[in-house]
Amino acid sequence: MLALSLWCCKKNEPTQTIVDKLYAEKYRPRFHFTPKEKWMNDPNGMVYHAGEYHLFYQYHPESLVWGPMHWGHAVSTDLVHWTHLPIALYPDSLGMIFSGSAVVDKNNTTGFGTPENPPLVAVFTYHNAAKEKEGKNDFQTQGIAYSLDNGRSWTKYEQNPVIGNPGVRDFRDPKVFWHEETKKWVMVLVAGDHAELYGSQDLKTWTKLSEFGQEFGAHGGVWECPDLFPLTVEGEETTKWVMIININPGAPNGGSGTQYFLGDFDGKVFSCDSKKSKTSWIDYGPDDYAGITWSNAPGDRKIFIGWMSNWAYAQEVPTDPWRSAATIPRELTLVRVNDSLYVRSLVSPEIQYLIEESKEYDQFTVNDSLELTTGIGFPISTSVFEGSVEAKDFALEFSNDLGQRIVIGYEAASNRYFINRKESGATDFSKTFAEDIFAPRIATNKKIKFTVVMDVSSAEVFFDDGLSVMASLFFPDKVYQRVKIRGQSGAVQVDHLTVGKVSPIW
Ligand code: FRU
């Protein structure tokens, strides 16, 4: 849980008051990871080691907007309760510390540790702002740092950078993994409109292996924050490699988004199966960006977490004294649907640890609109809704007594899911925030399954067991206290609905 070394509050105040103030501010998520204060963007360096999940993140400790980047740091033993730790990496003469990853160097290939105490190695991008200002192109390079004390202190490698810049303006966000078949480290990073793969025996000397992507997928913006890992198709023997590429702008609902490709990887080249023009998205909503997966997670689970915002307005959202949250942890799996393969995102089961109490409903019909609030009996501003409904027009509406609301639902005529946040509360901080949000329906079942994860200022919606996913922020003046189901055009049959009350993590 939260360490109580809080620097923002007056001395001598009772501890409880301090905590309440800090984590009960207007708009403050109650069970999503947020920094105590100041600006955060991408999750970085997620690695599991010695019983702890490490979460680093792009952090500007001086301000509520982006600036010289550090790696903030937190740890958790269960993926939901986080302890804030001091900043792990500070800018130095080579530049700011941009996004990257971390690995456990189990065989001590770097020689930074010992076989008994293998090092944690962080691999990140140096962004040299002075060089950028001079109009040079080679201001982004890759560096490494290591820790021998479970990530509590870090030493930068004295011969950084380990990969110099080849003359490419956008050259960043290394994700590293051990490739057992070819017995080497593999790094995927992005270089503007494509990804590049590098190989190494010791994380210090790197050789370029291949490139991917110039002709594949979405190119409405710069490619950022890649990931590459294998997944076995559920219920089959087939294994495919998943290449995640974040892109900004150019996402389906504008601004930032996370696309993925499926293919094979032979230790050198990623050969993509997807059609060149086809773009698949991990999350179609506007507020899930820069997501990648944990390294070394127990059971080889692919646990994904994203930055729950969008560069289109991240620096303007009305939160204070912090800006930005991470998405909930999600588990990525690979499934075959009507002969095509898809990555789906499921709510990590750890979220169940937070459910204090729940209410279940079976078999009911919604004619026009059915208010559920009183029956549920607990506040719904932090809750999980899980249900199954026939595939007809329907919507869930969350609202407050000021008439502010967010509407989440399905539109049969266009076979799309939608989120409408036009009247959700504060929207005027951005020109685009109130625009319509859609995701295609991929599943063809007669029933729509859904999970809606509601926190004070966000909804994450997982339709059809995580095939069509959307994350969306909202900023109501009072938390949403009411919920109803609407049959949009005639009666709709609900098979079951479970509403769980989520307890706060701080
Ligand atoms: C993605 C990104 C990364 C970069 C970092 C800088 O949001 O632009 O490409 O490393 O943020 O903070």
Coordinates of C-alpha atoms and ligand atoms in Angstrom, one line a residue:
M1 CA 0.0 0.0 0.0
L2 CA 0.9 3.7 -0.1
A3 CA 4.1 4.7 1.7
L4 CA 3.3 7.6 3.9
S5 CA 6.2 9.9 3.0
L6 CA 3.9 12.4 1.4
W7 CA 5.6 15.7 0.5
C8 CA 2.6 17.6 -0.5
C9 CA 0.9 18.1 2.8
K10 CA 1.4 20.1 5.9
K11 CA 3.3 18.6 8.8
N12 CA 1.4 17.3 11.8
E13 CA -1.9 16.6 10.0
P14 CA -3.3 13.3 10.9
T15 CA -2.3 10.6 8.5
Q16 CA -5.8 9.7 7.5
T17 CA -6.6 13.2 6.5
I18 CA -3.5 13.4 4.4
V19 CA -4.4 10.2 2.5
D20 CA -8.0 11.3 2.0
K21 CA -6.9 14.5 0.5
L22 CA -4.4 13.0 -1.7
Y23 CA -6.3 10.2 -3.3
A24 CA -9.9 11.6 -3.0
E25 CA -9.5 14.6 -5.2
K26 CA -12.1 15.4 -7.8
Y27 CA -11.5 13.1 -10.8
R28 CA -8.8 11.0 -9.0
P29 CA -9.1 7.4 -10.1
R30 CA -9.6 5.2 -7.1
F31 CA -8.2 1.9 -8.4
H32 CA -6.1 2.9 -11.4
F33 CA -2.5 3.7 -11.0
T34 CA -1.7 7.4 -10.8
P35 CA 1.4 9.3 -9.7
K36 CA 0.8 11.2 -6.4
E37 CA 1.4 14.4 -8.2
K38 CA 2.7 15.9 -11.5
W39 CA 2.8 14.7 -15.1
M40 CA 3.0 11.0 -16.2
N41 CA 2.8 9.5 -19.7
D42 CA 3.9 6.1 -21.0
P43 CA 4.3 3.0 -18.8
N44 CA 8.0 1.9 -19.0
G45 CA 10.2 -0.9 -18.0
M46 CA 7.5 -3.3 -16.7
V47 CA 9.3 -6.3 -15.3
Y48 CA 8.5 -8.9 -12.7
H49 CA 11.3 -9.8 -10.4
A50 CA 11.7 -11.3 -6.9
G51 CA 7.9 -11.3 -6.2
E52 CA 7.3 -7.7 -7.4
Y53 CA 5.8 -6.2 -10.5
H54 CA 7.8 -3.1 -11.3
L55 CA 6.1 -0.2 -13.1
F56 CA 8.2 2.7 -14.3
Y57 CA 6.7 5.5 -16.2
Q58 CA 7.5 8.7 -18.1
Y59 CA 7.5 11.3 -15.4
H60 CA 8.0 15.1 -15.1
P61 CA 8.4 15.8 -11.4
E62 CA 8.3 19.5 -11.8
S63 CA 5.1 20.1 -13.7
L64 CA 1.6 19.1 -14.7
V65 CA 2.7 19.1 -18.4
W66 CA 5.3 17.1 -20.3
G67 CA 8.9 18.2 -19.8
P68 CA 12.3 16.7 -19.1
M69 CA 11.5 13.0 -18.8
H70 CA 12.5 10.8 -15.8
W71 CA 11.5 7.3 -15.0
G72 CA 9.0 7.3 -12.1
H73 CA 8.7 4.0 -10.2
A74 CA 6.2 1.9 -8.3
V75 CA 6.0 -1.7 -7.3
S76 CA 3.2 -4.1 -6.6
T77 CA 2.9 -7.7 -5.5
D78 CA -0.6 -8.2 -6.9
L79 CA -0.8 -5.8 -9.9
V80 CA -3.5 -3.7 -8.2
H81 CA -2.0 -2.2 -5.0
W82 CA 1.0 0.0 -5.8
T83 CA 3.7 1.4 -3.6
H84 CA 5.4 4.6 -4.9
L85 CA 9.2 4.5 -4.9
P86 CA 11.6 7.3 -5.6
I87 CA 12.4 8.3 -9.2
A88 CA 14.6 5.6 -10.8
L89 CA 16.3 7.4 -13.7
Y90 CA 17.1 11.0 -14.0
P91 CA 18.2 12.9 -17.2
D92 CA 21.9 13.3 -17.6
S93 CA 24.4 14.8 -20.1
L94 CA 23.2 12.4 -22.8
G95 CA 19.6 13.6 -22.5
M96 CA 16.2 13.0 -21.0
I97 CA 15.1 9.4 -20.3
F98 CA 12.4 8.5 -22.8
S99 CA 10.4 5.2 -23.0
G100 CA 11.9 1.7 -22.9
S101 CA 11.8 -1.6 -21.2
A102 CA 13.5 -3.7 -18.5
V103 CA 14.7 -7.3 -18.2
V104 CA 16.0 -9.7 -15.6
D105 CA 19.5 -10.6 -16.9
K106 CA 19.2 -14.1 -15.5
N107 CA 22.5 -15.4 -16.9
N108 CA 24.3 -12.2 -16.0
T109 CA 25.2 -11.7 -19.7
T110 CA 26.1 -8.1 -18.9
G111 CA 28.5 -9.0 -16.1
F112 CA 26.8 -6.2 -14.1
G113 CA 25.8 -8.6 -11.4
T114 CA 26.7 -12.2 -10.4
P115 CA 24.9 -15.5 -11.2
E116 CA 23.6 -15.4 -7.6
N117 CA 22.4 -11.8 -7.9
P118 CA 21.5 -11.2 -11.5
P119 CA 20.9 -7.6 -12.5
L120 CA 17.8 -5.9 -13.6
V121 CA 18.7 -4.0 -16.7
A122 CA 16.7 -1.0 -18.0
V123 CA 16.9 -0.2 -21.7
F124 CA 15.7 3.2 -22.7
T125 CA 16.0 6.1 -25.1
Y126 CA 18.1 9.1 -24.5
H127 CA 16.6 12.3 -25.9
N128 CA 19.1 15.1 -26.3
A129 CA 17.0 18.3 -26.3
A130 CA 20.1 20.5 -26.9
K131 CA 21.0 18.7 -30.1
E132 CA 17.4 18.7 -31.2
K133 CA 17.4 22.5 -30.7
E134 CA 20.5 22.8 -32.8
G135 CA 18.5 21.3 -35.7
K136 CA 20.4 18.0 -35.7
N137 CA 18.6 14.7 -36.5
D138 CA 20.7 12.3 -34.4
F139 CA 19.4 13.4 -30.9
Q140 CA 17.8 10.0 -29.9
T141 CA 20.1 7.1 -28.8
Q142 CA 19.6 4.0 -26.7
G143 CA 21.1 3.6 -23.2
I144 CA 21.1 1.0 -20.4
A145 CA 21.2 1.1 -16.6
Y146 CA 21.3 -1.7 -14.1
S147 CA 20.1 -2.4 -10.5
L148 CA 21.4 -5.0 -8.1
D149 CA 19.0 -4.3 -5.3
N150 CA 15.6 -5.1 -6.8
G151 CA 15.3 -1.8 -8.7
R152 CA 15.8 0.4 -5.6
S153 CA 18.9 2.0 -7.0
W154 CA 20.2 2.3 -10.6
T155 CA 23.6 2.8 -12.2
K156 CA 23.9 4.0 -15.7
Y157 CA 26.3 2.1 -18.0
E158 CA 29.4 4.3 -18.3
Q159 CA 29.7 3.5 -22.1
N160 CA 26.3 4.7 -23.0
P161 CA 24.8 5.0 -25.5
V162 CA 24.8 1.4 -26.6
I163 CA 23.1 2.2 -29.9
G164 CA 24.0 5.5 -31.6
N165 CA 21.6 7.3 -33.9
P166 CA 21.7 6.4 -37.6
G167 CA 20.5 9.9 -38.6
V168 CA 16.8 9.3 -37.9
R169 CA 14.8 11.9 -36.0
D170 CA 12.4 9.4 -34.3
F171 CA 14.5 6.5 -33.1
R172 CA 13.2 5.3 -29.8
D173 CA 11.3 3.2 -27.3
P174 CA 13.4 -0.1 -27.2
K175 CA 11.6 -3.2 -26.0
V176 CA 14.0 -6.1 -25.2
F177 CA 13.4 -9.8 -24.7
W178 CA 15.5 -13.0 -24.6
H179 CA 15.1 -15.2 -27.7
E180 CA 15.8 -18.7 -26.4
E181 CA 15.9 -20.4 -29.9
T182 CA 18.8 -18.2 -31.1
K183 CA 20.2 -17.6 -27.6
K184 CA 20.3 -13.8 -27.8
W185 CA 18.7 -10.6 -26.7
V186 CA 16.4 -9.1 -29.3
M187 CA 15.4 -5.4 -29.2
V188 CA 12.5 -3.9 -31.2
L189 CA 12.5 -0.1 -31.5
V190 CA 10.7 2.3 -33.8
A191 CA 12.3 4.6 -36.4
G192 CA 9.6 7.0 -37.6
D193 CA 7.5 4.9 -40.0
H194 CA 8.9 1.4 -39.3
A195 CA 10.2 -0.9 -36.6
E196 CA 13.8 -2.1 -36.4
L197 CA 15.1 -5.2 -34.8
Y198 CA 18.6 -5.6 -33.2
G199 CA 20.3 -8.5 -31.6
S200 CA 22.9 -8.8 -28.8
Q201 CA 24.7 -11.3 -26.5
D202 CA 25.3 -8.9 -23.6
L203 CA 22.8 -6.0 -23.9
K204 CA 25.8 -3.7 -24.6
T205 CA 26.8 -4.5 -28.2
W206 CA 24.0 -4.5 -30.7
T207 CA 23.7 -5.6 -34.4
K208 CA 20.9 -4.6 -36.6
L209 CA 18.8 -7.6 -37.7
S210 CA 16.0 -6.3 -39.9
E211 CA 13.2 -3.8 -40.4
F212 CA 9.5 -4.1 -40.5
G213 CA 6.4 -2.1 -41.3
Q214 CA 6.9 0.7 -43.8
E215 CA 4.2 -0.8 -46.0
F216 CA 2.0 -2.3 -43.2
G217 CA -0.8 -1.0 -41.1
A218 CA -1.7 2.6 -40.1
H219 CA 0.7 5.4 -40.9
G220 CA -1.2 8.5 -39.9
G221 CA 1.5 9.5 -37.5
V222 CA 4.8 8.5 -35.9
W223 CA 5.3 4.9 -34.8
E224 CA 6.1 4.7 -31.1
C225 CA 6.5 2.1 -28.2
P226 CA 6.7 -1.3 -29.9
D227 CA 6.5 -4.7 -28.4
L228 CA 7.1 -8.2 -29.8
F229 CA 6.2 -11.6 -28.2
P230 CA 4.7 -15.0 -29.0
L231 CA 1.2 -16.2 -28.1
T232 CA -0.3 -19.6 -28.7
V233 CA -3.8 -19.6 -30.2
E234 CA -6.3 -20.6 -27.5
G235 CA -7.2 -24.3 -27.9
E236 CA -4.7 -24.9 -30.7
E237 CA -1.0 -25.7 -31.0
T238 CA -0.3 -22.7 -33.4
T239 CA 2.0 -20.0 -32.0
K240 CA 2.1 -16.6 -33.6
W241 CA 4.2 -13.5 -32.8
V242 CA 2.4 -10.3 -32.0
M243 CA 4.0 -7.0 -32.9
I244 CA 2.5 -4.1 -31.1
I245 CA 3.0 -0.6 -32.6
N246 CA 1.7 2.5 -31.0
I247 CA 1.0 5.4 -33.3
N248 CA 0.3 9.1 -32.8
P249 CA -1.7 10.5 -34.4
G250 CA -3.6 8.2 -36.7
A251 CA -5.7 6.1 -34.2
P252 CA -9.3 5.0 -35.2
N253 CA -10.9 7.7 -33.0
G254 CA -8.3 10.3 -33.5
G255 CA -4.9 11.0 -31.9
S256 CA -3.1 8.2 -30.2
G257 CA -3.7 4.4 -30.5
T258 CA -2.2 0.9 -30.3
Q259 CA -2.2 -1.3 -33.4
Y260 CA -0.9 -4.8 -33.7
F261 CA 0.3 -7.3 -36.3
L262 CA 0.5 -11.1 -36.3
G263 CA 3.3 -13.1 -37.9
D264 CA 6.3 -15.2 -37.4
F265 CA 9.7 -14.4 -36.0
D266 CA 12.8 -16.5 -36.8
G267 CA 15.2 -14.6 -34.5
K268 CA 16.0 -12.1 -37.2
V269 CA 13.0 -11.2 -39.3
F270 CA 9.3 -10.6 -38.4
S271 CA 7.2 -11.9 -41.3
C272 CA 3.8 -10.4 -41.1
D273 CA 0.7 -12.5 -42.0
S274 CA -1.7 -9.6 -41.9
K275 CA -2.7 -8.0 -45.1
K276 CA -0.7 -4.8 -45.7
S277 CA -3.8 -2.6 -45.6
K278 CA -5.3 -4.3 -42.6
T279 CA -5.0 -2.5 -39.3
S280 CA -6.0 -4.2 -36.0
W281 CA -6.2 -2.3 -32.8
I282 CA -5.7 -3.5 -29.2
D283 CA -8.1 -0.8 -28.0
Y284 CA -10.3 1.3 -30.3
G285 CA -11.1 3.9 -27.7
P286 CA -9.3 7.2 -27.5
D287 CA -7.6 6.7 -24.1
D288 CA -5.2 3.8 -24.2
Y289 CA -1.8 4.6 -25.5
A290 CA 1.9 3.5 -25.4
G291 CA 0.9 0.2 -23.9
I292 CA 3.3 -2.8 -23.8
T293 CA 3.6 -6.0 -21.8
W294 CA 5.4 -7.1 -18.6
S295 CA 8.6 -8.9 -19.0
N296 CA 9.2 -12.1 -17.1
A297 CA 5.6 -12.3 -15.7
P298 CA 4.9 -15.5 -13.9
G299 CA 3.3 -18.3 -16.0
D300 CA 4.5 -16.3 -19.1
R301 CA 1.3 -14.3 -19.0
K302 CA 1.2 -11.4 -21.3
I303 CA 0.0 -8.6 -19.0
F304 CA -0.5 -5.3 -20.8
I305 CA -0.9 -1.8 -19.3
G306 CA -1.3 1.4 -21.2
W307 CA -1.3 5.1 -20.6
M308 CA -4.9 6.1 -20.2
S309 CA -4.8 9.3 -22.2
N310 CA -4.3 10.7 -25.7
W311 CA -1.7 13.2 -26.9
A312 CA -4.6 15.1 -28.5
Y313 CA -5.5 16.6 -25.0
A314 CA -3.5 14.8 -22.3
Q315 CA -1.9 18.1 -21.2
E316 CA -5.2 19.9 -20.9
V317 CA -7.3 17.4 -18.9
P318 CA -8.7 19.2 -15.8
T319 CA -6.9 17.1 -13.1
D320 CA -4.8 18.4 -10.3
P321 CA -2.3 17.8 -8.6
W322 CA -1.5 14.9 -11.0
R323 CA -2.0 14.3 -14.7
S324 CA -2.8 10.9 -16.2
A325 CA -3.5 7.3 -15.0
A326 CA -2.5 3.9 -16.4
T327 CA -5.2 1.5 -17.7
I328 CA -6.0 -1.5 -15.5
P329 CA -3.8 -4.4 -16.2
R330 CA -5.1 -6.5 -19.0
E331 CA -4.3 -10.0 -20.2
L332 CA -3.6 -10.5 -23.9
T333 CA -4.5 -13.8 -25.5
L334 CA -4.8 -15.0 -29.1
V335 CA -8.1 -16.4 -30.4
R336 CA -9.5 -17.6 -33.7
V337 CA -12.8 -16.0 -34.7
N338 CA -14.4 -17.1 -38.0
D339 CA -11.1 -18.2 -39.4
S340 CA -9.1 -15.1 -38.5
L341 CA -6.8 -14.6 -35.5
Y342 CA -7.2 -11.7 -33.1
V343 CA -5.5 -10.5 -30.0
R344 CA -8.1 -10.0 -27.3
S345 CA -7.7 -8.1 -24.0
L346 CA -9.2 -9.5 -20.8
V347 CA -9.5 -7.7 -17.5
S348 CA -6.6 -9.2 -15.5
P349 CA -8.2 -11.5 -12.9
E350 CA -6.3 -9.6 -10.1
I351 CA -9.0 -6.9 -10.5
Q352 CA -11.3 -9.4 -8.7
Y353 CA -9.2 -8.9 -5.5
L354 CA -10.8 -5.5 -5.4
I355 CA -14.4 -6.5 -5.6
E356 CA -16.0 -6.0 -2.2
E357 CA -19.5 -7.0 -2.9
S358 CA -21.7 -7.7 -5.9
K359 CA -25.2 -7.9 -7.1
E360 CA -26.5 -10.3 -9.7
Y361 CA -29.5 -10.2 -12.0
D362 CA -30.7 -12.9 -14.3
Q363 CA -33.1 -12.9 -17.3
F364 CA -34.9 -9.6 -17.6
T365 CA -36.3 -7.6 -20.4
V366 CA -35.6 -3.9 -20.9
N367 CA -38.4 -2.2 -22.8
D368 CA -37.4 1.4 -23.0
S369 CA -35.2 2.1 -20.1
L370 CA -34.5 0.4 -16.8
E371 CA -33.0 2.2 -13.9
L372 CA -30.8 -0.1 -11.8
T373 CA -29.4 2.3 -9.3
T374 CA -31.5 1.7 -6.2
G375 CA -31.6 -2.1 -6.7
I376 CA -27.8 -2.2 -6.8
G377 CA -27.6 -0.5 -3.4
F378 CA -24.0 0.7 -3.5
P379 CA -22.4 3.7 -5.3
I380 CA -21.6 2.8 -8.9
S381 CA -18.9 5.4 -9.5
T382 CA -16.2 2.7 -9.0
S383 CA -17.7 -0.6 -10.2
V384 CA -17.4 -3.4 -12.7
F385 CA -20.5 -4.4 -14.8
E386 CA -20.4 -7.7 -16.5
G387 CA -23.3 -9.0 -18.6
S388 CA -24.7 -10.7 -21.6
V389 CA -27.4 -9.2 -23.7
E390 CA -29.0 -10.1 -27.1
A391 CA -27.2 -8.4 -30.0
K392 CA -29.7 -5.6 -30.5
D393 CA -29.4 -1.9 -30.0
F394 CA -28.8 -1.3 -26.3
A395 CA -26.9 1.2 -24.1
L396 CA -25.7 1.6 -20.5
E397 CA -26.0 5.1 -19.3
F398 CA -24.1 6.4 -16.3
S399 CA -25.1 9.8 -15.0
N400 CA -25.2 12.3 -12.1
D401 CA -27.9 14.5 -10.8
L402 CA -26.5 17.4 -12.8
G403 CA -27.6 15.6 -16.0
Q404 CA -24.0 14.8 -17.0
R405 CA -23.7 11.3 -18.5
I406 CA -21.7 8.9 -20.5
V407 CA -23.5 6.4 -22.8
I408 CA -21.9 3.1 -23.8
G409 CA -23.6 0.7 -26.2
Y410 CA -24.2 -1.2 -29.4
E411 CA -25.6 0.1 -32.7
A412 CA -26.9 -2.9 -34.7
A413 CA -27.4 -1.1 -38.0
S414 CA -23.7 -0.3 -38.3
N415 CA -22.6 -3.3 -36.2
R416 CA -20.5 -1.0 -34.0
Y417 CA -20.0 -0.3 -30.4
F418 CA -20.0 3.3 -29.2
I419 CA -19.2 5.6 -26.4
N420 CA -20.9 9.0 -26.2
R421 CA -19.2 11.4 -23.8
K422 CA -20.6 14.7 -25.3
E423 CA -22.5 15.5 -22.1
S424 CA -20.1 13.7 -19.7
G425 CA -19.0 16.8 -17.8
A426 CA -16.0 19.0 -18.6
T427 CA -15.2 18.6 -22.3
D428 CA -14.3 22.2 -23.4
F429 CA -10.6 21.8 -22.6
S430 CA -10.2 20.2 -26.0
K431 CA -11.8 20.6 -29.5
T432 CA -12.0 16.9 -30.1
F433 CA -12.8 15.4 -26.7
A434 CA -16.6 15.3 -27.3
E435 CA -16.4 13.6 -30.7
D436 CA -18.2 10.2 -31.3
I437 CA -16.2 7.1 -30.4
F438 CA -16.8 3.8 -32.2
A439 CA -15.3 0.3 -32.3
P440 CA -16.3 -2.3 -34.9
R441 CA -17.9 -5.5 -33.6
I442 CA -15.7 -8.5 -34.6
A443 CA -17.7 -11.3 -33.0
T444 CA -20.8 -12.7 -34.7
N445 CA -22.5 -14.4 -31.7
K446 CA -26.2 -13.7 -31.1
K447 CA -25.3 -12.6 -27.6
I448 CA -23.1 -9.7 -26.7
K449 CA -20.9 -10.2 -23.6
F450 CA -19.6 -7.1 -22.0
T451 CA -17.4 -5.9 -19.1
V452 CA -17.5 -2.2 -18.2
V453 CA -14.8 -1.1 -15.7
M454 CA -15.9 2.2 -14.2
D455 CA -13.6 4.4 -12.1
V456 CA -14.3 8.0 -11.1
S457 CA -13.2 9.5 -14.4
S458 CA -12.8 6.5 -16.8
A459 CA -14.6 3.7 -18.4
E460 CA -12.8 0.7 -19.9
V461 CA -15.2 -1.4 -22.0
F462 CA -14.5 -5.0 -23.1
F463 CA -17.0 -6.4 -25.5
D464 CA -17.3 -10.0 -26.7
D465 CA -14.6 -11.3 -24.2
G466 CA -12.2 -8.5 -25.1
L467 CA -12.4 -8.5 -28.9
S468 CA -13.6 -5.0 -29.2
V469 CA -12.2 -2.8 -26.5
M470 CA -12.5 0.9 -25.7
A471 CA -11.0 3.1 -23.0
S472 CA -12.5 6.5 -22.5
L473 CA -11.9 9.3 -20.0
F474 CA -14.7 11.6 -18.7
F475 CA -14.7 14.5 -16.2
P476 CA -18.1 14.9 -14.5
D477 CA -18.6 17.7 -11.9
K478 CA -20.0 15.1 -9.5
V479 CA -19.3 11.4 -9.7
Y480 CA -21.9 9.3 -11.6
Q481 CA -24.4 8.0 -9.1
R482 CA -27.0 6.5 -11.4
V483 CA -27.0 3.8 -14.0
K484 CA -29.7 2.6 -16.4
I485 CA -29.9 0.1 -19.3
R486 CA -31.7 1.4 -22.4
G487 CA -33.2 -0.6 -25.2
Q488 CA -32.5 1.9 -28.0
S489 CA -35.1 0.7 -30.5
G490 CA -37.5 -1.8 -28.9
A491 CA -37.2 -4.3 -26.1
V492 CA -33.9 -6.1 -25.4
Q493 CA -33.4 -9.3 -23.4
V494 CA -30.6 -9.3 -20.8
D495 CA -29.4 -12.8 -19.9
H496 CA -27.5 -11.8 -16.8
L497 CA -25.8 -8.8 -15.2
T498 CA -23.4 -8.8 -12.3
V499 CA -22.4 -5.5 -10.7
G500 CA -19.3 -5.5 -8.5
K501 CA -18.3 -2.7 -6.1
V502 CA -14.6 -2.0 -6.5
S503 CA -12.6 -1.0 -3.4
P504 CA -10.0 1.8 -3.6
I505 CA -6.3 0.8 -3.9
W506 CA -4.9 3.8 -1.9
Ligands
FRU1 C1 4.9 8.1 -26.5 C2 6.2 8.9 -26.4 C3 7.4 8.0 -26.7 C4 8.5 8.7 -26.0 C5 7.9 9.3 -24.8 C6 8.4 10.6 -24.4 O1 3.9 8.7 -25.8 O2 6.2 9.9 -27.4 O3 7.6 7.7 -28.1 O4 9.6 7.9 -25.7 O5 6.5 9.4 -25.1 O6 7.8 11.0 -23.2

